């Protein structure tokens, strides 16, 4: 006698869908118009008399990545379920499309990105109060990601962490505490690319802004947030340039000039830092450096330097730039009219970008599966499309704590649900197991999606 029941296995089951939960992603793609937009964008790459549509092929790969796949061949899991995903191209057809799009260079990338931007605007309108711009502001977080390569690939190189691979620069729209986030840029770079290369940050910001609705591509309603990798004269000047007027909150390296200025800040100028619930943050204080300080010379007009000092965590070692046993951090912003403690909290919440990176690693970014850099850039666009679906589906269909579930939990609880396929008349019905704990979550979410207006 064992701890588990003994079950006999037979391999001739019929009318069974092993993964019925992904119908939520399929319905999201249909209701948002992502399938039609991707198909229209990639129409120039469809060969005469081709059986499979390039847009459908690309979206199929994105769906496979959203379900946990990490290479092109994982599209086979969709091919095995035609009742849910329809006809799926063969592996050679998928590989040929990726090669063709990689050869298309910037033109192909622009087509894919334009389709995603158009759908993003429509999704935010459908989401209403759940949209990331519901409060009138959009926050974009930029951050670098190290992707380890276990074989020789184009542009793979030694990284600053003494690993080997690539160093993409990613960007995510922050959904706030009540949501997750969605990708707006994935810029593939060699492994030895610098963390504070201004040209790369400017290029990433341009691509990210192009993904936003038109009213957020310039002006104070858009906040660009990044760590000290973006704290360069060129990048901050670009953000604040006349005609662009973006808001920014950029981490700064503690230089000797900043360190000396911090030592001159009187004790009365330090304000307690705060937590998201408004409570005082224990052992942390913030202060603004004098606008006439030497460390602000040469920087754009209107830039403010805000410093935080905090007791180091147990086991943390102090640096030369720390003072009086306190860990010092600094960031620059051009936002006015808010308390410095609130601005510091807003900048500290940039840490949510680390959550988005963890999600991206679990959704196709753990490795870059192809050899050529152009092919892997297409893969990055596929990963971003998969992350879009994983962000849009909860935003449009889930409520409560389920709205915050990350992809691994969505896969375990929702996407792994099996169902019986029933054909009656001209309709096909998926019957989920009544005893599955999250069946009601799936059916309620699907009802919300189906209640949305059809695109176009």
Short mmCIF file of C-alpha atoms in Angstrom, two decimals:
data_model
loop_
_atom_site.label_atom_id
_atom_site.label_comp_id
_atom_site.label_asym_id
_atom_site.label_seq_id
_atom_site.Cartn_x
_atom_site.Cartn_y
_atom_site.Cartn_z
CA UNK A 1 0.00 0.00 0.00
CA UNK A 2 1.40 3.37 -1.01
CA UNK A 3 0.44 6.93 -0.26
CA UNK A 4 -1.17 7.51 -3.67
CA UNK A 5 -3.91 5.68 -5.55
CA UNK A 6 -2.88 3.27 -8.29
CA UNK A 7 -4.25 4.46 -11.63
CA UNK A 8 -4.24 2.57 -14.91
CA UNK A 9 -3.03 4.57 -17.90
CA UNK A 10 -4.45 4.27 -21.42
CA UNK A 11 -3.34 6.39 -24.37
CA UNK A 12 -6.48 6.28 -26.51
CA UNK A 13 -8.57 9.01 -24.83
CA UNK A 14 -10.74 11.05 -27.18
CA UNK A 15 -12.46 14.43 -27.00
CA UNK A 16 -10.10 15.62 -24.28
CA UNK A 17 -8.16 18.91 -24.28
CA UNK A 18 -5.10 18.56 -22.07
CA UNK A 19 -4.68 22.35 -21.69
CA UNK A 20 -7.97 24.22 -21.88
CA UNK A 21 -7.00 27.18 -19.68
CA UNK A 22 -4.99 28.91 -22.45
CA UNK A 23 -8.31 29.70 -24.12
CA UNK A 24 -8.13 32.79 -21.87
CA UNK A 25 -5.04 33.98 -23.77
CA UNK A 26 -6.59 33.08 -27.12
CA UNK A 27 -9.72 35.05 -26.30
CA UNK A 28 -7.58 37.97 -25.08
CA UNK A 29 -5.72 38.03 -28.40
CA UNK A 30 -9.03 37.94 -30.28
CA UNK A 31 -10.88 40.55 -28.23
CA UNK A 32 -7.97 42.99 -28.17
CA UNK A 33 -7.42 42.61 -31.91
CA UNK A 34 -3.82 41.45 -31.44
CA UNK A 35 -4.27 38.59 -33.89
CA UNK A 36 -5.67 40.82 -36.65
CA UNK A 37 -3.13 43.59 -36.02
CA UNK A 38 -0.16 41.20 -36.11
CA UNK A 39 -1.50 39.55 -39.25
CA UNK A 40 -1.91 42.91 -40.99
CA UNK A 41 1.54 44.09 -39.89
CA UNK A 42 3.29 41.00 -41.25
CA UNK A 43 1.26 40.78 -44.45
CA UNK A 44 4.24 41.98 -46.58
CA UNK A 45 6.14 38.85 -45.50
CA UNK A 46 3.40 36.42 -46.56
CA UNK A 47 4.37 34.50 -49.67
CA UNK A 48 1.83 33.86 -52.45
CA UNK A 49 -0.25 30.74 -51.85
CA UNK A 50 1.17 30.34 -48.37
CA UNK A 51 -0.93 28.11 -46.12
CA UNK A 52 -0.03 29.75 -42.81
CA UNK A 53 -0.32 33.44 -42.03
CA UNK A 54 2.94 34.99 -40.69
CA UNK A 55 1.07 36.92 -38.01
CA UNK A 56 -0.64 33.75 -36.77
CA UNK A 57 2.71 31.92 -36.72
CA UNK A 58 4.38 34.66 -34.67
CA UNK A 59 1.44 34.83 -32.27
CA UNK A 60 1.46 31.04 -31.89
CA UNK A 61 5.09 31.16 -30.79
CA UNK A 62 4.24 33.96 -28.35
CA UNK A 63 1.41 31.85 -26.91
CA UNK A 64 3.79 28.91 -26.49
CA UNK A 65 6.25 31.20 -24.65
CA UNK A 66 3.44 32.55 -22.46
CA UNK A 67 2.62 28.96 -21.50
CA UNK A 68 6.22 28.28 -20.46
CA UNK A 69 8.01 27.44 -23.70
CA UNK A 70 11.60 28.60 -24.19
CA UNK A 71 12.35 27.70 -27.82
CA UNK A 72 10.65 27.71 -31.22
CA UNK A 73 10.01 23.94 -31.12
CA UNK A 74 7.75 24.37 -28.08
CA UNK A 75 5.02 25.54 -30.44
CA UNK A 76 4.31 21.81 -30.72
CA UNK A 77 2.22 22.04 -27.55
CA UNK A 78 -0.20 24.27 -29.49
CA UNK A 79 -0.13 22.05 -32.54
CA UNK A 80 -1.37 19.18 -30.38
CA UNK A 81 -4.56 21.08 -29.48
CA UNK A 82 -6.17 22.30 -32.73
CA UNK A 83 -9.55 22.66 -31.00
CA UNK A 84 -8.13 25.57 -28.96
CA UNK A 85 -5.38 27.01 -31.14
CA UNK A 86 -6.46 26.13 -34.68
CA UNK A 87 -3.96 25.02 -37.33
CA UNK A 88 -0.35 25.58 -36.25
CA UNK A 89 2.61 25.71 -38.63
CA UNK A 90 5.33 23.06 -38.67
CA UNK A 91 8.70 23.64 -37.03
CA UNK A 92 10.50 24.27 -40.35
CA UNK A 93 7.85 26.85 -41.34
CA UNK A 94 8.26 28.63 -38.01
CA UNK A 95 12.05 28.68 -38.36
CA UNK A 96 11.86 30.04 -41.91
CA UNK A 97 9.60 32.88 -40.77
CA UNK A 98 12.00 33.86 -37.99
CA UNK A 99 14.88 33.87 -40.50
CA UNK A 100 12.82 35.97 -42.92
CA UNK A 101 11.86 38.52 -40.27
CA UNK A 102 15.46 38.67 -39.01
CA UNK A 103 16.58 39.43 -42.55
CA UNK A 104 13.93 42.17 -42.69
CA UNK A 105 15.87 44.07 -40.03
CA UNK A 106 14.43 47.32 -38.73
CA UNK A 107 11.46 47.18 -41.10
CA UNK A 108 10.21 43.91 -39.57
CA UNK A 109 10.82 45.14 -36.03
CA UNK A 110 8.91 48.34 -36.74
CA UNK A 111 5.96 46.35 -38.12
CA UNK A 112 5.74 44.13 -35.03
CA UNK A 113 6.16 47.05 -32.63
CA UNK A 114 3.60 49.20 -34.41
CA UNK A 115 1.00 46.44 -34.18
CA UNK A 116 1.64 46.04 -30.45
CA UNK A 117 1.40 49.81 -29.89
CA UNK A 118 -1.95 50.02 -31.68
CA UNK A 119 -3.37 47.15 -29.64
CA UNK A 120 -1.95 48.55 -26.39
CA UNK A 121 -3.92 51.78 -26.83
CA UNK A 122 -7.11 49.80 -27.45
CA UNK A 123 -6.49 47.57 -24.41
CA UNK A 124 -6.03 50.55 -22.11
CA UNK A 125 -9.35 51.96 -23.29
CA UNK A 126 -11.06 48.62 -22.64
CA UNK A 127 -9.47 48.35 -19.20
CA UNK A 128 -10.88 51.69 -18.02
CA UNK A 129 -10.09 52.21 -14.33
CA UNK A 130 -7.74 49.19 -14.36
CA UNK A 131 -5.52 50.71 -17.06
CA UNK A 132 -2.03 51.91 -16.07
CA UNK A 133 -2.92 55.47 -17.13
CA UNK A 134 -6.12 55.62 -15.08
CA UNK A 135 -4.64 58.30 -12.80
CA UNK A 136 -3.45 60.41 -15.74
CA UNK A 137 0.21 59.39 -15.57
CA UNK A 138 2.25 56.58 -17.13
CA UNK A 139 5.43 55.29 -15.49
CA UNK A 140 8.06 53.50 -17.60
CA UNK A 141 10.87 51.64 -15.84
CA UNK A 142 14.11 50.99 -17.73
CA UNK A 143 16.56 48.36 -16.52
CA UNK A 144 19.27 46.09 -17.86
CA UNK A 145 19.04 42.29 -17.81
CA UNK A 146 21.86 39.76 -17.98
CA UNK A 147 20.99 36.72 -20.11
CA UNK A 148 23.53 33.92 -19.83
CA UNK A 149 24.56 32.07 -23.00
CA UNK A 150 25.67 28.45 -22.68
CA UNK A 151 26.98 28.26 -26.23
CA UNK A 152 28.69 30.54 -28.72
CA UNK A 153 26.17 33.06 -30.07
CA UNK A 154 26.55 36.28 -31.99
CA UNK A 155 27.30 39.25 -29.71
CA UNK A 156 27.63 37.02 -26.65
CA UNK A 157 30.47 38.33 -24.51
CA UNK A 158 31.79 38.48 -20.97
CA UNK A 159 29.50 40.53 -18.72
CA UNK A 160 30.30 42.83 -15.81
CA UNK A 161 29.22 40.03 -13.45
CA UNK A 162 31.89 37.76 -14.96
CA UNK A 163 29.31 35.62 -16.73
CA UNK A 164 28.97 35.12 -20.49
CA UNK A 165 26.00 36.15 -22.61
CA UNK A 166 23.97 39.23 -23.53
CA UNK A 167 22.92 42.42 -21.74
CA UNK A 168 19.49 43.52 -23.09
CA UNK A 169 17.96 46.80 -21.96
CA UNK A 170 14.30 46.32 -21.06
CA UNK A 171 11.46 48.70 -20.29
CA UNK A 172 8.13 48.07 -18.55
CA UNK A 173 5.00 50.13 -17.93
CA UNK A 174 4.28 49.98 -14.20
CA UNK A 175 0.72 48.93 -13.29
CA UNK A 176 1.14 50.00 -9.67
CA UNK A 177 0.44 48.02 -6.54
CA UNK A 178 -2.83 46.67 -7.94
CA UNK A 179 -1.36 45.07 -11.03
CA UNK A 180 1.74 43.80 -12.74
CA UNK A 181 3.38 45.50 -15.73
CA UNK A 182 3.77 45.22 -19.47
CA UNK A 183 6.89 45.43 -21.64
CA UNK A 184 7.44 48.35 -24.01
CA UNK A 185 11.02 47.83 -25.10
CA UNK A 186 13.57 45.03 -25.37
CA UNK A 187 16.84 46.27 -26.83
CA UNK A 188 19.30 43.43 -27.47
CA UNK A 189 22.91 44.33 -26.63
CA UNK A 190 26.21 42.46 -26.38
CA UNK A 191 27.18 41.05 -23.01
CA UNK A 192 29.90 43.66 -22.55
CA UNK A 193 27.54 46.61 -23.17
CA UNK A 194 27.90 49.25 -20.49
CA UNK A 195 25.28 49.69 -17.79
CA UNK A 196 25.35 53.49 -18.17
CA UNK A 197 25.64 53.86 -21.95
CA UNK A 198 23.60 57.00 -22.67
CA UNK A 199 23.03 56.19 -26.36
CA UNK A 200 21.41 52.85 -25.45
CA UNK A 201 19.18 54.45 -22.83
CA UNK A 202 18.06 57.09 -25.32
CA UNK A 203 17.31 54.45 -27.96
CA UNK A 204 15.40 52.34 -25.43
CA UNK A 205 13.40 55.38 -24.28
CA UNK A 206 12.49 56.21 -27.89
CA UNK A 207 11.19 52.69 -28.53
CA UNK A 208 9.32 52.69 -25.22
CA UNK A 209 7.63 56.04 -25.89
CA UNK A 210 6.56 54.85 -29.35
CA UNK A 211 4.68 52.00 -27.63
CA UNK A 212 2.55 54.41 -25.59
CA UNK A 213 -0.64 56.14 -26.75
CA UNK A 214 0.18 59.37 -28.58
CA UNK A 215 -0.75 61.69 -25.71
CA UNK A 216 1.93 60.08 -23.51
CA UNK A 217 4.86 60.27 -25.91
CA UNK A 218 5.89 63.66 -24.54
CA UNK A 219 5.04 65.84 -21.58
CA UNK A 220 5.06 65.61 -17.81
CA UNK A 221 2.35 62.91 -17.77
CA UNK A 222 5.01 60.33 -18.64
CA UNK A 223 7.62 59.46 -16.02
CA UNK A 224 10.83 57.68 -17.05
CA UNK A 225 12.32 55.85 -14.09
CA UNK A 226 15.66 54.03 -13.97
CA UNK A 227 18.60 53.22 -11.72
CA UNK A 228 22.01 54.88 -11.70
CA UNK A 229 22.76 53.34 -15.10
CA UNK A 230 20.67 56.16 -16.58
CA UNK A 231 22.26 58.86 -14.44
CA UNK A 232 24.32 60.43 -17.23
CA UNK A 233 24.36 64.02 -18.46
CA UNK A 234 23.38 62.99 -21.99
CA UNK A 235 20.37 60.88 -21.01
CA UNK A 236 18.96 63.32 -18.43
CA UNK A 237 19.42 66.19 -20.90
CA UNK A 238 17.57 64.17 -23.57
CA UNK A 239 14.65 63.50 -21.21
CA UNK A 240 14.36 67.18 -20.25
CA UNK A 241 14.94 68.59 -23.75
CA UNK A 242 12.65 71.35 -24.97
CA UNK A 243 9.67 69.87 -26.81
CA UNK A 244 9.99 66.57 -24.95
CA UNK A 245 9.48 67.76 -21.36
CA UNK A 246 9.30 64.28 -19.87
CA UNK A 247 9.24 63.69 -16.14
CA UNK A 248 12.10 61.60 -14.82
CA UNK A 249 13.32 59.91 -11.67
CA UNK A 250 16.86 58.70 -12.31
CA UNK A 251 19.27 57.09 -9.87
CA UNK A 252 22.62 58.86 -9.47
CA UNK A 253 26.03 57.58 -8.49
CA UNK A 254 27.29 59.06 -5.22
CA UNK A 255 30.27 61.08 -6.44
CA UNK A 256 32.76 62.83 -4.16
CA UNK A 257 31.00 66.16 -4.83
CA UNK A 258 27.62 64.71 -3.82
CA UNK A 259 29.20 63.06 -0.79
CA UNK A 260 30.67 66.35 0.39
CA UNK A 261 27.34 68.11 -0.18
CA UNK A 262 25.54 65.48 1.91
CA UNK A 263 27.94 66.05 4.81
CA UNK A 264 26.95 69.72 4.82
CA UNK A 265 23.19 69.04 5.08
CA UNK A 266 22.03 70.20 8.54
CA UNK A 267 20.26 67.70 10.78
CA UNK A 268 17.06 69.76 10.65
CA UNK A 269 16.84 69.28 6.86
CA UNK A 270 16.41 65.50 7.05
CA UNK A 271 12.82 64.22 6.76
CA UNK A 272 11.72 60.68 7.70
CA UNK A 273 11.15 58.42 4.70
CA UNK A 274 7.69 56.88 4.33
CA UNK A 275 6.18 53.54 3.37
CA UNK A 276 3.41 53.05 0.76
CA UNK A 277 0.77 53.03 3.51
CA UNK A 278 1.97 56.42 4.76
CA UNK A 279 3.75 55.09 7.83
CA UNK A 280 7.26 56.29 8.67
CA UNK A 281 10.02 54.04 7.31
CA UNK A 282 12.13 52.98 10.26
CA UNK A 283 15.77 54.08 10.13
CA UNK A 284 15.57 56.06 6.86
CA UNK A 285 15.62 59.81 6.15
CA UNK A 286 15.60 61.95 3.00
CA UNK A 287 16.87 65.43 2.18
CA UNK A 288 17.22 67.62 -0.90
CA UNK A 289 20.59 69.06 -1.80
CA UNK A 290 20.81 72.81 -2.20
CA UNK A 291 19.93 73.97 -5.72
CA UNK A 292 23.10 76.05 -5.77
CA UNK A 293 25.32 73.08 -4.95
CA UNK A 294 28.36 72.47 -7.14
CA UNK A 295 27.18 68.93 -7.85
CA UNK A 296 24.21 70.35 -9.84
CA UNK A 297 26.34 72.46 -12.16
CA UNK A 298 26.22 71.32 -15.78
CA UNK A 299 22.93 69.42 -15.34
CA UNK A 300 19.60 70.48 -16.93
CA UNK A 301 17.72 73.37 -15.39
CA UNK A 302 15.09 72.27 -12.91
CA UNK A 303 16.86 69.08 -11.86
CA UNK A 304 16.63 68.23 -8.15
CA UNK A 305 18.93 65.91 -6.22
CA UNK A 306 17.32 63.98 -3.37
CA UNK A 307 19.40 61.86 -1.01
CA UNK A 308 18.31 59.07 1.29
CA UNK A 309 20.33 57.84 4.25
CA UNK A 310 19.37 54.55 5.84
CA UNK A 311 20.72 52.17 8.42
CA UNK A 312 22.29 49.27 6.51
CA UNK A 313 20.61 45.90 6.71
CA UNK A 314 22.24 43.25 8.91
CA UNK A 315 25.28 41.85 7.12
CA UNK A 316 25.54 44.72 4.63
CA UNK A 317 28.93 46.36 4.26
CA UNK A 318 29.32 50.10 4.06
CA UNK A 319 30.97 51.78 1.07
CA UNK A 320 33.45 54.64 0.90
CA UNK A 321 30.63 56.93 -0.18
CA UNK A 322 28.51 56.16 2.88
CA UNK A 323 28.63 58.47 5.88
CA UNK A 324 28.22 58.18 9.65
CA UNK A 325 27.37 54.49 9.42
CA UNK A 326 24.46 55.22 7.04
CA UNK A 327 23.95 53.84 3.53
CA UNK A 328 23.53 56.73 1.06
CA UNK A 329 21.56 56.63 -2.19
CA UNK A 330 20.67 59.50 -4.48
CA UNK A 331 18.34 60.19 -7.39
CA UNK A 332 17.53 63.09 -9.67
CA UNK A 333 14.06 64.29 -10.62
CA UNK A 334 12.38 67.30 -12.19
CA UNK A 335 9.03 66.80 -10.42
CA UNK A 336 7.84 69.70 -8.31
CA UNK A 337 4.88 70.21 -6.01
CA UNK A 338 5.36 66.98 -4.03
CA UNK A 339 7.03 66.26 -0.71
CA UNK A 340 10.51 64.83 -1.04
CA UNK A 341 9.50 61.79 1.02
CA UNK A 342 6.78 61.03 -1.54
CA UNK A 343 9.25 61.47 -4.41
CA UNK A 344 11.71 59.13 -2.69
CA UNK A 345 8.99 56.53 -2.21
CA UNK A 346 8.03 56.84 -5.87
CA UNK A 347 11.63 56.27 -6.91
CA UNK A 348 12.03 53.34 -4.51
CA UNK A 349 9.03 51.67 -6.10
CA UNK A 350 11.19 51.29 -9.20
CA UNK A 351 12.11 48.00 -7.55
CA UNK A 352 8.92 46.60 -9.09
CA UNK A 353 10.92 46.46 -12.33
CA UNK A 354 12.89 43.61 -10.73
CA UNK A 355 9.61 41.70 -10.43
CA UNK A 356 8.94 42.31 -14.12
CA UNK A 357 12.41 41.03 -14.99
CA UNK A 358 11.84 37.90 -12.91
CA UNK A 359 8.59 37.33 -14.80
CA UNK A 360 10.38 37.88 -18.12
CA UNK A 361 13.02 35.31 -17.19
CA UNK A 362 10.21 32.83 -16.55
CA UNK A 363 8.66 33.74 -19.93
CA UNK A 364 11.30 33.11 -22.55
CA UNK A 365 14.10 35.39 -21.35
CA UNK A 366 16.00 32.75 -19.40
CA UNK A 367 18.06 32.22 -22.53
CA UNK A 368 18.18 33.43 -26.12
CA UNK A 369 17.66 30.22 -28.12
CA UNK A 370 18.91 31.32 -31.54
CA UNK A 371 22.40 32.05 -32.87
CA UNK A 372 22.27 35.30 -34.84
CA UNK A 373 21.69 38.60 -33.05
CA UNK A 374 18.95 39.58 -35.54
CA UNK A 375 17.11 36.32 -34.83
CA UNK A 376 17.37 36.81 -31.08
CA UNK A 377 16.02 40.36 -31.44
CA UNK A 378 12.93 38.84 -33.07
CA UNK A 379 12.80 36.41 -30.15
CA UNK A 380 12.82 39.40 -27.77
CA UNK A 381 9.80 40.81 -29.60
CA UNK A 382 8.06 37.43 -29.23
CA UNK A 383 8.83 37.41 -25.51
CA UNK A 384 7.38 40.90 -25.18
CA UNK A 385 4.22 39.83 -27.04
CA UNK A 386 3.85 36.90 -24.65
CA UNK A 387 4.31 39.21 -21.65
CA UNK A 388 1.73 41.60 -23.15
CA UNK A 389 -0.84 38.80 -23.23
CA UNK A 390 0.04 37.77 -19.67
CA UNK A 391 -0.47 41.38 -18.54
CA UNK A 392 -3.56 42.20 -20.59
CA UNK A 393 -5.53 39.06 -19.71
CA UNK A 394 -5.49 39.69 -15.91
CA UNK A 395 -6.08 43.41 -16.47
CA UNK A 396 -9.21 42.73 -18.52
CA UNK A 397 -10.53 39.52 -16.98
CA UNK A 398 -9.26 38.80 -13.46
CA UNK A 399 -10.21 40.43 -10.18
CA UNK A 400 -9.05 40.38 -6.58
CA UNK A 401 -5.85 38.55 -5.69
CA UNK A 402 -5.88 36.69 -9.02
CA UNK A 403 -5.13 40.02 -10.70
CA UNK A 404 -1.65 39.86 -9.13
CA UNK A 405 -0.79 36.27 -10.03
CA UNK A 406 2.50 35.95 -11.87
CA UNK A 407 2.85 33.69 -14.93
CA UNK A 408 4.06 30.65 -13.00
CA UNK A 409 0.97 30.71 -10.82
CA UNK A 410 -1.30 31.38 -13.81
CA UNK A 411 0.18 28.34 -15.54
CA UNK A 412 -0.22 26.14 -12.49
CA UNK A 413 -3.77 27.12 -11.59
CA UNK A 414 -5.45 28.30 -14.79
CA UNK A 415 -3.57 27.30 -17.93
CA UNK A 416 -2.98 23.68 -16.85
CA UNK A 417 -6.69 22.96 -16.48
CA UNK A 418 -7.91 20.15 -18.74
CA UNK A 419 -11.38 19.89 -20.25
CA UNK A 420 -13.69 17.63 -22.16
CA UNK A 421 -14.42 18.75 -25.71
CA UNK A 422 -18.07 18.46 -26.63
CA UNK A 423 -19.30 19.07 -30.18
CA UNK A 424 -23.00 19.82 -30.52
CA UNK A 425 -24.48 21.17 -33.70
CA UNK A 426 -21.96 23.71 -35.00
CA UNK A 427 -20.65 24.60 -31.56
CA UNK A 428 -17.64 23.28 -29.67
CA UNK A 429 -17.79 23.44 -25.88
CA UNK A 430 -15.00 22.89 -23.37
CA UNK A 431 -16.26 21.38 -20.13
CA UNK A 432 -13.87 21.99 -17.26
CA UNK A 433 -13.67 19.68 -14.28
CA UNK A 434 -16.14 20.77 -11.62
CA UNK A 435 -13.76 19.78 -8.80
CA UNK A 436 -10.85 21.90 -10.11
CA UNK A 437 -10.46 24.69 -7.48
CA UNK A 438 -10.05 27.46 -10.06
CA UNK A 439 -12.71 26.46 -12.57
CA UNK A 440 -14.91 29.34 -11.45
CA UNK A 441 -12.02 31.78 -11.89
CA UNK A 442 -11.52 30.56 -15.45
CA UNK A 443 -15.20 30.69 -16.41
CA UNK A 444 -15.74 34.13 -14.84
CA UNK A 445 -12.67 35.50 -16.61
CA UNK A 446 -13.79 34.05 -19.93
CA UNK A 447 -17.25 35.58 -19.49
CA UNK A 448 -15.68 39.01 -18.89
CA UNK A 449 -13.57 38.67 -22.01
CA UNK A 450 -16.50 37.56 -24.14
CA UNK A 451 -18.55 40.52 -22.88
CA UNK A 452 -16.01 42.96 -24.35
CA UNK A 453 -16.86 44.48 -27.74
CA UNK A 454 -15.32 42.82 -30.75
CA UNK A 455 -12.40 44.79 -32.27
CA UNK A 456 -13.10 46.91 -35.30
#
